[in-house]
Amino acid sequence: MTSFAFAAFLLLLVLFALPLLLGFLSGRAYRAGRGRVAFGLLLFGGFVGLLARPRPLGLLLLALGLTWGYAVPRRPRGA
């Protein structure tokens, strides 16, 4: 029984963390000038965000990751 609970916990963790991560990567890609990559990541993040059970929470995490990825300044390569 504990293995099922552990598997369910991992599945929920992925469903909540993946929209945040994909939104972050989409924001970084858009800021780097890779619009098509950013759009693809945003679409997949929206799909995964809709799979999360409380739907507004999954989409909110996607928007939070997108904002976080776009707003965080990039460090120069040499620094």
mmCIF file of C-alpha atoms in Angstrom:
data_model
loop_
_atom_site.group_PDB
_atom_site.id
_atom_site.type_symbol
_atom_site.label_atom_id
_atom_site.label_comp_id
_atom_site.label_asym_id
_atom_site.label_seq_id
_atom_site.Cartn_x
_atom_site.Cartn_y
_atom_site.Cartn_z
ATOM 1 C CA MET A 1 0.000 0.000 0.000
ATOM 2 C CA THR A 2 2.837 2.401 0.711
ATOM 3 C CA SER A 3 4.292 1.910 -2.762
ATOM 4 C CA PHE A 4 0.977 3.034 -4.272
ATOM 5 C CA ALA A 5 0.921 6.099 -2.033
ATOM 6 C CA PHE A 6 4.514 6.892 -3.005
ATOM 7 C CA ALA A 7 3.702 6.531 -6.709
ATOM 8 C CA ALA A 8 0.646 8.747 -6.324
ATOM 9 C CA PHE A 9 2.741 11.335 -4.475
ATOM 10 C CA LEU A 10 5.340 11.358 -7.262
ATOM 11 C CA LEU A 11 2.644 11.734 -9.902
ATOM 12 C CA LEU A 12 1.097 14.699 -8.080
ATOM 13 C CA LEU A 13 4.503 16.256 -7.590
ATOM 14 C CA VAL A 14 5.222 16.021 -11.313
ATOM 15 C CA LEU A 15 1.801 17.401 -12.229
ATOM 16 C CA PHE A 16 2.366 20.451 -10.034
ATOM 17 C CA ALA A 17 6.076 21.033 -10.699
ATOM 18 C CA LEU A 18 6.042 20.521 -14.469
ATOM 19 C CA PRO A 19 3.873 23.553 -15.386
ATOM 20 C CA LEU A 20 6.075 25.761 -13.213
ATOM 21 C CA LEU A 21 9.255 24.420 -14.827
ATOM 22 C CA LEU A 22 7.896 24.608 -18.373
ATOM 23 C CA GLY A 23 6.666 28.156 -17.796
ATOM 24 C CA PHE A 24 10.086 29.143 -16.496
ATOM 25 C CA LEU A 25 11.851 27.601 -19.480
ATOM 26 C CA SER A 26 9.371 29.227 -21.859
ATOM 27 C CA GLY A 27 10.028 32.653 -20.369
ATOM 28 C CA ARG A 28 13.786 32.153 -20.632
ATOM 29 C CA ALA A 29 13.507 30.968 -24.241
ATOM 30 C CA TYR A 30 11.324 33.939 -25.204
ATOM 31 C CA ARG A 31 13.756 36.338 -23.609
ATOM 32 C CA ALA A 32 16.640 34.721 -25.489
ATOM 33 C CA GLY A 33 14.844 35.334 -28.794
ATOM 34 C CA ARG A 34 13.692 31.765 -29.419
ATOM 35 C CA GLY A 35 10.007 32.414 -29.932
ATOM 36 C CA ARG A 36 9.059 29.081 -31.487
ATOM 37 C CA VAL A 37 10.701 27.131 -28.677
ATOM 38 C CA ALA A 38 8.981 29.349 -26.111
ATOM 39 C CA PHE A 39 5.607 28.838 -27.770
ATOM 40 C CA GLY A 40 6.027 25.057 -27.821
ATOM 41 C CA LEU A 41 7.025 24.963 -24.171
ATOM 42 C CA LEU A 42 4.092 27.215 -23.315
ATOM 43 C CA LEU A 43 1.640 24.959 -25.166
ATOM 44 C CA PHE A 44 2.914 21.825 -23.469
ATOM 45 C CA GLY A 45 2.935 23.594 -20.110
ATOM 46 C CA GLY A 46 -0.674 24.644 -20.666
ATOM 47 C CA PHE A 47 -1.622 21.062 -21.483
ATOM 48 C CA VAL A 48 0.070 19.757 -18.349
ATOM 49 C CA GLY A 49 -1.412 22.646 -16.358
ATOM 50 C CA LEU A 50 -4.868 21.548 -17.427
ATOM 51 C CA LEU A 51 -4.146 18.004 -16.245
ATOM 52 C CA ALA A 52 -3.524 19.171 -12.680
ATOM 53 C CA ARG A 53 -6.695 18.565 -10.714
ATOM 54 C CA PRO A 54 -7.579 22.052 -9.481
ATOM 55 C CA ARG A 55 -7.348 23.574 -12.950
ATOM 56 C CA PRO A 56 -6.779 27.180 -11.904
ATOM 57 C CA LEU A 57 -3.829 26.073 -9.771
ATOM 58 C CA GLY A 58 -2.048 24.365 -12.678
ATOM 59 C CA LEU A 59 -2.524 27.375 -14.934
ATOM 60 C CA LEU A 60 -1.521 29.715 -12.122
ATOM 61 C CA LEU A 61 1.708 27.758 -11.661
ATOM 62 C CA LEU A 62 2.326 28.002 -15.411
ATOM 63 C CA ALA A 63 1.808 31.779 -15.333
ATOM 64 C CA LEU A 64 4.011 32.089 -12.261
ATOM 65 C CA GLY A 65 6.818 30.151 -13.952
ATOM 66 C CA LEU A 66 6.444 32.204 -17.129
ATOM 67 C CA THR A 67 6.672 35.441 -15.165
ATOM 68 C CA TRP A 68 9.597 34.173 -13.151
ATOM 69 C CA GLY A 69 11.498 33.027 -16.241
ATOM 70 C CA TYR A 70 10.913 36.259 -18.111
ATOM 71 C CA ALA A 71 11.595 38.633 -15.228
ATOM 72 C CA VAL A 72 14.795 37.100 -13.836
ATOM 73 C CA PRO A 73 17.774 38.882 -15.434
ATOM 74 C CA ARG A 74 20.388 36.750 -17.105
ATOM 75 C CA ARG A 75 23.973 36.865 -15.921
ATOM 76 C CA PRO A 76 26.647 37.656 -18.503
ATOM 77 C CA ARG A 77 28.647 34.657 -19.673
ATOM 78 C CA GLY A 78 31.997 35.822 -18.363
ATOM 79 C CA ALA A 79 30.827 36.760 -14.869
#
